[in-house]
Amino acid sequence: MSTRFPFTAVVGQQDLQLALLLNAVAPNIGGVLVRGEKGTAKSTAVRALAALLPEVEVVAGCRFSCDPASPDPTCPDGPHTGAAAEARDARMVELPVGASEDRLVGALDIERALAEGVKAFEPGLLAAANRGILYVDEVNLLHDHLVDVLLDAAAMGASYVEREGVSVRHAARFLLVGTMNPEEGELRPQLLDRFGLTVEVAASREPDQRVEVVRRRLAYDDDPAAFAARWADEESAVRRRIVGARELLPKVRLGDGALKQIAATCAAFEVDGMRADIVMARTATALAAWDGRSDVLAEDVRQAALLALPHRRRRNPFDAPGLDEDKLDRTLEESAGDDDDPDPDGPGGGGQPSPEEGPQGGDAGAQAGTGEDGKDGEPQPAAGGAGEQAPARAAEPFRTKALTVPGVGAGAAGRRSRARTERGRTTGALRPRGALTKLHLAATVRAAAPHQRARGRSGPGLVLRRDDLRQAAREGREGNLVLFVVDASGSMAARQRMSAVKGAVLSLLLDAYQRRDKVGLVTFRGTAAEAALPPTSSVDAAAARLESLPTGGRTPLAAGLLKAHDVLRVERLRDPSRRALLVVVTDGRATGGPEPVALAGRAARLLGAESVASVVVDCESGPVRLGLAGRLAEELGGTAVTLEELRADAIAGLVRDVRGTTSRRAA
């Protein structure tokens, strides 16, 4: 077994260490979500934590790690009356991003269950992680239905597996830790809320600290065992401190004064629901126990807020996470005066800050241009020239309805277009290819019924063969690649107009965020087009690029469409199952170079010939409209919609138009 990097040897990530240690003391806090750029020791710290957890007593031979002092009465390996006990190290189980639902929760042998009535259950990763750590690297890339199952099990402390009336329940209590790089996409707000604490990590900008990081990493790589031995005393001290804090935790008193500060803080930051209040209370109590105190102080409440609230207060997915610490301090100070604790000098009362510096969880953190006025038809300098106009601010986003890709796909799970999925409504049955995962019971019975006499059936049981089994064909929703092609030329440069255009694109980006799409951004102006953002799951990044988009110059429409063609071609090679939706935002004009209109038409027909689902958002304004965007949509084989028609129910007709146009083209 390889030697892990010591937890106490990591440099500069005190908040991360503290959040992990608090969950080790009080697992009911609900786990930790670690957000940060790559190379900041997120995974190193999590893996190192497992070595600090105390040994656990388990029932010998139990695949679900039941506690011999209070075994689970519903354990599939039970009953455990009089069973022998054994001690083992706490486990850390890693959930791969590409895992199936059966790998996570376990699977039933459907054939034996139907034919023999036997609950033959093969445990999954949730069972293996019981009373240990379940670690999900890149949790933001995990399919939504797996995240739902995972967080439900973490909240209830149990996992339920149901297959056609046969059910199994087992304990699943674990410390849940997820890590993610926000550049690769966000978690949905309701899933963010299910993590107890969150920590933002970043690499230090202090040269001395960076030098120490490199020095320790090189020493570890040269001789892992010797390096770990150097930190053995610190590791043992933290392990003993965890045990002591666990023993002290039930004795910690959370006074009325601290409770009022918690409630006032959650109200001041307008968090939804009551989960934040409960998590803050548990975290503040764990902080006191970790610091060896039996009372909760105002400093504990403040630290708990910094860990429990940043991911809950976000009102808009494009807002940066974080907490206004000045506002937090004012709220704590104001609510401290409302203390009605019967003993103002007693535990939890008065909200007085601790004379000690707040706990830091260990001695070191863990680590291992354009035209002059932008008018088409006049000579303009290339993009980036002196005439480039400053970016316009986006107008307020508005609610849109879904633009969908016609037909039925088989892409990654999402919420946009119809797709064949493992979850969703049952639409039919088919013979299983490989292991059976979703039994279609009626079809299985129909397949087996004609052969019962020939198979010698004499009792009430159904005589089944492998060939009788039928897999349920299910239809759900997939996420798509929404590629925005935005005209940033001079004809779009009027401030009010570009503001409205950006507001419309931002609204569609919000919709893509909610529907779990990948997004990309191509812009064109001056003499060329560029992929401002290659396809990514980070809708935040697309919104940032859009906000800083300058305008001006001629309108190289053909270049923009050809760049989109290149982006889609490469993406099809990378992810052939993900279907694309092309959204072209333009007034339809094409200028610059020889025969710009003819070139744009040929580029549009090239995309249309490949059956790319497309929508043209017509940005033409004024009393006289040339209808150029409409003609572009026809050549693309898609449909056109004005900025005004993008709002609310007006898009419903657009969806029908997209489907109808594509159906006619296919015919």
XYZ file of C-alpha atoms in Angstrom:
667
model
C 0.000 0.000 0.000
C 1.414 3.397 -0.993
C 2.272 5.963 1.668
C -0.070 8.942 1.606
C 1.091 12.519 1.884
C 0.619 13.528 5.558
C -2.383 15.715 6.315
C -0.389 18.008 8.591
C 2.349 18.503 5.987
C 0.148 20.316 3.519
C 0.883 24.027 3.219
C -1.419 27.025 3.166
C -4.912 25.480 3.195
C -6.025 25.999 6.786
C -9.708 26.525 5.947
C -9.809 23.295 3.983
C -8.185 21.379 6.823
C -10.519 22.860 9.384
C -13.649 21.989 7.386
C -12.499 18.395 6.941
C -11.571 18.004 10.604
C -14.882 19.425 11.812
C -16.712 16.825 9.741
C -14.466 14.145 11.179
C -15.562 15.299 14.644
C -19.257 15.705 13.728
C -20.206 13.839 10.532
C -23.809 15.086 10.838
C -22.577 18.488 9.618
C -23.134 17.071 6.145
C -19.770 16.924 4.423
C -17.549 19.376 2.590
C -17.545 20.757 -0.934
C -14.062 21.951 -1.921
C -13.994 24.427 -4.803
C -10.802 25.621 -6.410
C -8.425 25.743 -9.311
C -6.399 22.722 -10.311
C -3.181 21.962 -8.438
C -4.289 23.249 -5.022
C -4.059 19.967 -3.071
C -7.791 19.362 -2.873
C -7.477 15.624 -3.488
C -4.250 15.321 -1.489
C -5.856 16.741 1.652
C -8.976 14.591 1.379
C -7.039 11.367 0.881
C -4.721 12.247 3.759
C -7.664 12.721 6.138
C -8.538 9.009 6.076
C -5.283 8.162 7.873
C -6.273 10.443 10.785
C -9.658 8.877 11.493
C -9.785 6.522 14.489
C -10.233 2.796 13.918
C -13.815 1.546 13.739
C -15.299 -1.539 15.415
C -17.278 -3.612 12.896
C -19.170 -6.887 12.896
C -16.797 -9.507 11.541
C -17.714 -10.523 8.021
C -20.417 -7.861 7.572
C -20.152 -6.252 4.135
C -21.924 -3.146 5.460
C -19.590 -2.403 8.400
C -22.279 -2.652 11.052
C -21.392 -1.383 14.524
C -21.337 -4.385 16.902
C -22.578 -2.131 19.728
C -25.744 -1.260 17.775
C -26.005 -3.376 14.609
C -28.471 -2.376 11.923
C -31.572 -4.565 12.408
C -32.341 -4.375 8.669
C -28.796 -5.193 7.513
C -28.923 -7.600 4.529
C -26.079 -9.596 6.158
C -27.870 -9.709 9.515
C -29.099 -10.477 12.044
C -25.903 -9.901 13.995
C -26.933 -11.146 17.423
C -23.838 -12.443 19.202
C -21.602 -11.782 16.207
C -17.885 -11.320 16.731
C -16.359 -7.852 16.430
C -13.138 -6.694 14.834
C -11.318 -3.375 14.511
C -10.155 -1.944 11.198
C -9.047 1.364 9.732
C -11.693 3.790 8.535
C -12.118 3.461 4.782
C -12.017 6.107 2.116
C -14.041 5.088 -0.938
C -13.735 7.030 -4.195
C -16.715 7.372 -6.525
C -15.607 7.622 -10.168
C -17.357 10.261 -12.288
C -18.409 7.633 -14.823
C -19.879 5.178 -12.292
C -23.311 3.682 -12.904
C -26.173 3.874 -10.425
C -25.843 0.161 -9.700
C -22.141 0.647 -8.904
C -23.094 3.342 -6.413
C -26.053 1.788 -4.591
C -25.536 -1.883 -5.379
C -27.516 -4.248 -7.553
C -30.023 -7.056 -7.147
C -29.831 -10.311 -9.072
C -33.194 -9.872 -10.783
C -33.196 -13.375 -12.265
C -32.790 -15.054 -8.855
C -35.203 -12.636 -7.207
C -38.000 -13.506 -9.652
C -37.288 -17.210 -10.083
C -36.270 -18.113 -6.521
C -37.564 -15.252 -4.397
C -34.045 -14.686 -3.064
C -32.761 -11.208 -2.280
C -29.321 -11.698 -3.784
C -27.773 -8.291 -3.295
C -24.330 -7.131 -4.370
C -23.358 -4.077 -2.268
C -22.189 -0.871 -3.961
C -19.897 1.955 -3.010
C -22.364 3.403 -0.483
C -22.123 0.197 1.528
C -18.329 0.198 1.334
C -18.214 3.815 2.570
C -20.463 3.241 5.588
C -18.758 4.679 8.703
C -15.922 6.029 6.553
C -15.324 8.665 3.881
C -16.965 8.826 0.467
C -14.916 11.015 -1.847
C -16.153 12.338 -5.199
C -13.511 14.097 -7.263
C -14.979 16.485 -9.869
C -18.427 16.145 -8.286
C -19.750 18.828 -10.647
C -19.204 16.426 -13.560
C -21.175 13.617 -11.892
C -24.524 12.875 -13.518
C -27.390 14.588 -11.739
C -29.281 11.409 -10.861
C -26.168 9.998 -9.161
C -25.717 13.200 -7.162
C -29.374 12.987 -6.092
C -28.933 9.400 -4.878
C -25.669 10.242 -3.176
C -26.959 13.244 -1.262
C -30.211 11.524 -0.284
C -28.204 8.685 1.257
C -25.962 11.176 3.058
C -28.985 13.025 4.455
C -30.913 9.902 5.582
C -27.970 7.752 6.645
C -29.353 4.850 4.637
C -29.468 3.571 1.079
C -32.554 2.054 -0.517
C -32.372 -0.222 -3.560
C -35.644 -1.068 -5.290
C -36.127 -3.329 -8.274
C -39.650 -4.298 -9.326
C -41.057 -4.775 -5.828
C -37.904 -6.270 -4.314
C -36.213 -3.836 -1.935
C -33.088 -3.737 0.201
C -32.141 -1.155 2.809
C -28.789 -0.769 4.516
C -26.994 1.830 6.628
C -24.949 4.420 4.717
C -23.447 6.917 7.130
C -20.307 8.507 5.780
C -18.340 11.709 5.612
C -19.136 13.092 2.152
C -16.410 15.127 0.470
C -16.657 16.532 -3.031
C -14.033 18.492 -4.934
C -14.543 20.542 -8.083
C -12.960 23.092 -10.381
C -15.603 25.812 -11.004
C -14.150 26.435 -14.469
C -15.584 23.071 -15.517
C -19.147 23.879 -14.461
C -21.224 24.417 -11.349
C -23.492 22.247 -9.273
C -27.184 23.117 -9.251
C -28.087 25.417 -6.309
C -30.293 22.781 -4.658
C -27.388 20.330 -4.731
C -24.939 22.899 -3.424
C -27.234 23.355 -0.449
C -26.992 19.677 0.474
C -23.288 19.954 1.282
C -22.814 21.089 4.863
C -19.724 23.246 4.371
C -17.864 24.697 1.441
C -14.295 25.926 1.103
C -12.698 27.990 -1.652
C -9.045 27.067 -2.195
C -6.400 28.798 -4.282
C -2.654 28.589 -4.663
C -0.707 31.000 -2.492
C 0.859 34.046 -4.138
C 3.508 34.283 -1.409
C 6.896 33.159 -2.767
C 8.066 31.736 0.585
C 4.965 29.605 0.928
C 5.218 28.350 -2.644
C 8.853 27.441 -2.024
C 7.826 25.400 1.013
C 5.159 23.604 -1.011
C 7.708 22.569 -3.625
C 10.289 21.602 -0.997
C 7.886 19.282 0.838
C 6.546 17.743 -2.347
C 10.010 16.935 -3.645
C 11.004 15.448 -0.300
C 7.881 13.263 -0.330
C 8.495 12.094 -3.903
C 12.115 11.170 -3.076
C 11.214 9.008 -0.061
C 7.513 8.833 0.906
C 8.071 6.633 3.963
C 10.812 8.830 5.417
C 8.795 11.976 4.775
C 5.726 10.497 6.467
C 7.856 9.465 9.449
C 8.954 13.095 9.918
C 5.308 14.071 10.390
C 4.224 11.068 12.443
C 4.081 12.980 15.737
C 1.933 15.754 14.272
C -0.373 13.184 12.680
C -0.782 11.337 15.982
C -1.528 14.577 17.808
C -4.317 15.470 15.378
C -5.717 11.933 15.596
C -5.866 12.163 19.400
C -7.467 15.588 19.133
C -10.221 14.190 16.904
C -10.953 11.448 19.446
C -11.037 13.965 22.293
C -13.333 16.336 20.379
C -15.741 13.492 19.596
C -15.942 12.624 23.288
C -16.486 16.258 24.274
C -19.040 17.033 21.554
C -22.177 15.768 23.427
C -21.259 17.996 26.384
C -20.973 21.239 24.394
C -23.757 23.699 25.189
C -25.210 25.915 22.475
C -26.755 28.821 24.384
C -29.684 30.995 23.378
C -27.341 33.883 22.604
C -25.392 31.834 20.046
C -28.611 30.453 18.578
C -29.960 33.974 18.078
C -26.754 35.000 16.365
C -27.033 32.015 14.042
C -30.658 32.815 13.182
C -29.918 36.514 12.675
C -26.978 35.721 10.396
C -28.955 33.325 8.196
C -31.794 35.843 7.951
C -29.437 38.711 7.121
C -27.900 36.793 4.227
C -31.334 35.643 2.978
C -30.534 31.959 2.731
C -33.358 29.653 1.675
C -34.911 27.208 4.110
C -33.630 26.167 7.533
C -30.779 23.830 6.603
C -28.232 26.639 6.922
C -29.292 27.370 10.521
C -28.975 23.706 11.480
C -25.601 23.274 9.774
C -24.275 26.445 11.403
C -25.389 25.225 14.820
C -23.691 21.847 14.353
C -20.536 23.468 12.990
C -20.293 25.986 15.821
C -20.694 23.160 18.338
C -17.987 21.112 16.599
C -15.686 24.144 16.583
C -16.055 24.479 20.347
C -15.347 20.767 20.847
C -12.339 20.938 18.525
C -10.988 23.811 20.604
C -11.543 21.839 23.837
C -14.389 24.014 25.144
C -17.831 23.063 26.394
C -19.464 26.340 25.363
C -20.040 27.995 21.988
C -18.670 31.520 21.563
C -19.382 34.258 19.045
C -16.133 33.442 17.266
C -17.429 29.912 16.676
C -20.606 31.317 15.131
C -18.590 33.619 12.885
C -16.330 30.800 11.665
C -19.346 28.544 11.132
C -20.977 31.224 8.961
C -17.863 31.560 6.812
C -17.929 27.808 6.152
C -21.675 27.121 5.920
C -23.175 30.148 4.120
C -21.125 31.162 1.032
C -22.622 28.485 -1.239
C -26.134 29.062 0.088
C -26.449 32.814 -0.371
C -25.960 32.862 -4.139
C -29.062 34.287 -5.801
C -27.792 34.044 -9.363
C -25.617 31.273 -10.817
C -23.279 33.892 -12.303
C -22.685 35.664 -8.997
C -19.310 35.026 -7.417
C -19.558 32.958 -4.208
C -18.447 34.453 -0.946
C -19.601 36.297 2.141
C -19.421 39.987 3.007
C -17.421 39.774 6.230
C -18.152 43.379 7.229
C -21.870 42.637 7.011
C -21.319 39.423 8.961
C -19.527 41.272 11.761
C -22.260 43.935 11.952
C -24.948 41.253 12.132
C -23.174 39.364 14.909
C -22.613 42.563 16.880
C -26.228 43.675 16.562
C -27.659 40.261 17.461
C -25.338 39.931 20.467
C -27.295 42.663 22.225
C -30.485 40.583 22.097
C -29.160 37.869 24.378
C -31.691 36.821 27.014
C -29.687 33.902 28.364
C -30.513 33.580 32.086
C -26.794 33.688 32.850
C -25.259 36.538 30.811
C -21.777 35.362 31.749
C -22.592 31.720 31.091
C -21.834 29.521 28.112
C -23.051 30.854 24.782
C -24.299 34.119 26.227
C -23.438 37.647 25.286
C -21.775 36.741 22.012
C -18.364 37.777 23.334
C -15.496 36.766 21.067
C -13.004 34.198 22.264
C -9.754 35.660 23.577
C -8.019 32.931 21.650
C -7.375 33.006 17.957
C -9.935 30.907 16.079
C -9.040 27.231 15.514
C -7.111 26.592 12.358
C -7.228 22.801 12.231
C -3.555 21.943 12.421
C -0.203 23.565 12.115
C -0.130 23.732 8.333
C -2.632 23.570 5.518
C -2.797 20.721 3.020
C -1.229 20.832 -0.375
C 0.817 18.872 -2.648
C -10.574 46.318 -32.869
C -12.574 47.955 -34.944
C -14.062 50.773 -37.058
C -14.254 54.403 -36.162
C -17.937 54.395 -35.371
C -18.615 50.789 -36.178
C -20.786 51.493 -39.242
C -20.799 48.901 -41.964
C -19.898 50.065 -45.443
C -17.082 52.361 -44.282
C -13.391 51.466 -44.177
C -12.658 50.112 -40.715
C -9.435 49.080 -38.995
C -9.088 45.500 -37.832
C -10.528 44.368 -34.505
C -8.573 45.739 -31.598
C -7.835 49.079 -33.269
C -8.219 52.514 -31.801
C -11.894 52.740 -32.762
C -12.947 49.746 -30.678
C -15.886 50.522 -28.415
C -15.959 49.662 -24.744
C -18.129 46.662 -23.839
C -21.801 47.383 -23.196
C -23.373 46.050 -20.020
C -25.926 43.289 -20.424
C -29.576 44.110 -19.831
C -31.450 42.265 -17.103
C -31.924 38.583 -18.013
C -35.426 37.207 -18.407
C -37.082 33.803 -18.258
C -37.060 31.727 -21.414
C -38.531 28.404 -22.408
C -36.485 25.544 -23.749
C -35.098 25.403 -27.240
C -34.811 21.713 -28.009
C -32.973 19.631 -30.559
C -35.418 17.540 -32.637
C -35.495 13.765 -32.456
C -34.313 11.426 -29.709
C -30.659 11.422 -28.700
C -28.472 9.408 -26.365
C -26.244 12.063 -24.832
C -25.272 12.894 -21.272
C -28.116 13.258 -18.789
C -29.593 16.738 -18.693
C -32.857 18.646 -19.002
C -33.154 19.867 -22.562
C -33.897 17.426 -25.396
C -35.478 13.984 -25.559
C -33.049 11.103 -25.159
C -32.762 7.398 -24.415
C -31.611 7.244 -20.799
C -31.330 4.934 -17.798
C -33.916 7.037 -15.998
C -37.224 8.469 -17.140
C -40.529 7.135 -18.412
C -40.674 3.623 -19.837
C -41.404 3.620 -23.565
C -40.894 -0.043 -24.443
C -38.816 -3.163 -23.910
C -35.838 -4.787 -25.572
C -33.440 -7.661 -25.066
C -30.644 -6.656 -22.666
C -27.162 -6.101 -24.007
C -24.877 -7.149 -21.185
C -26.048 -6.971 -17.565
C -29.748 -6.345 -16.940
C -30.229 -3.054 -15.103
C -33.882 -2.013 -15.572
C -36.282 -4.954 -15.773
C -39.463 -4.613 -17.822
C -41.581 -7.017 -15.777
C -44.630 -7.265 -18.046
C -42.519 -7.907 -21.141
C -40.470 -10.517 -19.256
C -43.626 -12.363 -18.168
C -45.023 -12.216 -21.718
C -41.786 -13.665 -23.097
C -41.706 -16.507 -20.552
C -45.432 -17.399 -20.499
C -45.626 -19.453 -23.736
C -42.851 -21.787 -22.553
C -44.098 -22.720 -19.083
C -45.598 -26.102 -20.045
C -42.525 -27.088 -22.045
C -40.330 -26.178 -19.083
C -42.336 -28.442 -16.775
C -43.858 -25.785 -14.569
C -45.912 -27.449 -11.829
C -46.199 -24.825 -9.100
C -47.117 -21.165 -8.790
C -43.593 -19.926 -9.548
C -42.640 -18.683 -13.021
C -39.917 -20.734 -14.716
C -37.523 -18.187 -16.175
C -34.619 -18.425 -18.562
C -32.063 -15.780 -19.349
C -33.578 -15.265 -22.809
C -36.916 -14.278 -21.231
C -35.546 -11.184 -19.524
C -36.395 -7.838 -21.077
C -34.735 -4.509 -20.447
C -36.959 -1.462 -20.016
C -36.365 1.151 -22.710
C -36.640 4.548 -21.055
C -36.818 8.078 -22.301
C -35.652 11.107 -20.383
C -33.781 14.303 -21.165
C -30.230 14.992 -22.280
C -27.943 17.986 -22.087
C -26.842 19.499 -25.389
C -24.047 21.667 -26.681
C -25.476 25.158 -27.126
C -23.074 27.066 -29.354
C -23.656 30.825 -29.465
C -22.405 32.699 -32.540
C -22.591 36.397 -31.658
C -22.239 39.284 -34.104
C -20.039 41.925 -32.421
C -19.625 44.131 -35.498
C -20.266 47.826 -35.870
C -23.841 47.330 -37.031
C -24.581 45.868 -33.571
C -22.609 48.476 -31.676
C -25.366 50.857 -30.556
C -25.176 50.789 -26.764
C -28.853 50.136 -26.087
C -29.022 47.523 -28.810
C -25.935 45.600 -27.724
C -27.119 45.731 -24.137
C -30.379 44.071 -25.188
C -28.487 41.475 -27.227
C -26.246 40.587 -24.305
C -29.264 40.385 -22.024
C -30.916 37.922 -24.393
C -27.793 35.748 -24.647
C -27.359 35.884 -20.865
C -30.961 34.699 -20.478
C -30.262 31.744 -22.756
C -27.071 31.023 -20.812
C -29.089 30.893 -17.598
C -31.430 28.448 -19.285
C -28.436 26.347 -20.381
C -27.106 26.372 -16.805
C -30.391 25.040 -15.479
C -30.623 22.373 -18.169
C -27.058 21.062 -17.652
C -25.799 21.924 -21.139
C -22.323 22.540 -22.378
C -21.948 25.961 -23.952
C -19.543 27.575 -26.376
C -19.153 31.112 -27.687
C -17.992 32.237 -31.151
C -17.794 35.954 -31.916
C -17.110 37.743 -35.194
C -16.239 41.333 -36.076
C -13.661 43.286 -38.047
C -12.036 40.805 -40.413
C -12.265 37.487 -38.543
C -14.061 35.262 -36.079
C -12.741 33.647 -32.932
C -13.808 30.935 -30.534
C -14.080 33.210 -27.492
C -14.924 30.166 -25.358
C -14.440 26.549 -26.482
C -17.280 24.199 -25.442
C -17.330 23.901 -21.668
C -19.654 23.047 -18.805
C -18.774 26.352 -17.131
C -21.645 28.668 -18.013
C -20.034 31.194 -15.653
C -17.069 31.439 -18.018
C -19.373 32.080 -20.988
C -21.159 34.852 -19.087
C -17.825 36.472 -18.221
C -16.686 36.396 -21.860
C -20.004 37.878 -22.946
C -19.799 40.704 -20.417
C -16.352 41.782 -21.653
C -17.175 41.449 -25.361
C -16.176 44.619 -27.289
C -17.895 45.680 -30.512
C -17.063 47.478 -33.749
C -15.817 46.905 -37.278
C -17.224 45.111 -40.279
C -19.429 41.997 -40.241
C -17.564 38.846 -41.364
C -20.674 36.653 -41.057
C -19.208 33.862 -43.200
C -16.150 33.678 -40.941
C -18.382 33.362 -37.880
C -20.401 30.511 -39.392
C -17.298 28.689 -40.610
C -15.693 29.009 -37.175
C -18.855 27.517 -35.674
C -18.620 24.666 -38.175
C -15.053 23.956 -37.070
C -15.979 24.045 -33.389
C -18.890 21.645 -33.921
C -16.739 19.278 -36.015
C -14.095 19.013 -33.296
C -16.707 18.596 -30.573
C -18.390 15.755 -32.486
C -15.083 13.907 -32.429
C -14.661 14.491 -28.690
C -18.241 13.739 -27.658
C -20.185 12.153 -30.548
C -23.280 11.439 -28.462
C -23.870 15.092 -27.469
C -26.099 16.843 -29.986
C -25.693 20.524 -30.762
C -27.985 23.538 -30.951
C -26.600 26.524 -32.885
C -27.838 29.959 -31.759
C -26.766 32.741 -34.170
C -27.261 36.252 -32.763
C -27.058 38.788 -35.613
C -28.938 41.283 -37.759
C -28.064 39.185 -40.789
C -25.797 41.709 -42.495
C -22.547 40.578 -44.097
C -19.821 43.051 -45.116
C -16.104 43.054 -45.775
C -14.127 41.136 -48.365
C -15.289 39.968 -51.789
C -18.903 38.805 -52.106
C -19.574 38.706 -48.351
C -23.293 37.890 -48.746
C -22.651 34.968 -51.095
C -19.933 33.618 -48.803
C -22.245 33.799 -45.800
C -24.933 31.926 -47.734
C -22.549 29.123 -48.662
C -21.341 28.829 -45.068
C -24.933 28.662 -43.814
C -25.850 25.961 -46.334
C -22.799 23.943 -45.243
C -24.162 23.857 -41.675
C -27.670 23.161 -42.921
C -26.460 20.168 -44.946
C -25.160 18.600 -41.725
C -28.596 18.906 -40.070
C -27.400 21.135 -37.252
C -30.427 22.360 -35.308
C -30.256 26.148 -35.432
C -32.020 29.318 -34.346
C -31.230 32.822 -35.596
C -31.945 35.585 -33.090
C -32.814 38.562 -35.325
C -31.298 41.723 -33.831
C -32.389 44.052 -36.631
C -34.130 47.151 -35.287
C -35.816 50.260 -36.627
C -38.961 50.883 -38.676
C -37.428 49.475 -41.884
C -36.305 45.843 -41.680
C -34.493 44.047 -44.480
C -35.294 40.515 -43.274
C -31.695 39.367 -43.696
C -31.729 37.251 -40.532
C -34.800 35.403 -41.773
C -33.067 34.515 -45.035
C -30.027 33.347 -43.079
C -32.261 31.071 -40.998
C -33.730 29.542 -44.150
C -30.278 28.768 -45.511
C -29.311 27.211 -42.167
C -32.473 25.115 -42.253
C -33.563 26.636 -38.938
C -35.870 29.378 -37.809
C -35.592 33.065 -36.912
C -36.935 34.848 -33.861
C -36.727 38.498 -32.839
C -35.350 39.696 -29.515
C -38.877 40.500 -28.394
C -40.071 36.981 -29.195
C -37.446 35.438 -26.970
C -39.325 36.408 -23.853
C -41.407 33.935 -21.873
C -44.265 32.234 -23.753
C -43.258 33.650 -27.127
C -40.549 31.017 -27.374
C -43.109 28.169 -27.285
C -43.923 28.826 -30.919
C -40.231 28.987 -31.713
C -39.683 25.477 -30.357
C -42.407 24.172 -32.622
C -40.870 26.037 -35.553
C -37.439 24.516 -34.897
C -38.911 21.029 -34.822
C -41.105 21.602 -37.846
C -38.337 23.127 -39.931
C -35.964 20.288 -39.132
C -38.635 17.690 -39.895
C -39.328 19.275 -43.292
C -35.598 19.395 -44.053
C -35.200 15.718 -43.134
C -38.155 14.812 -45.348
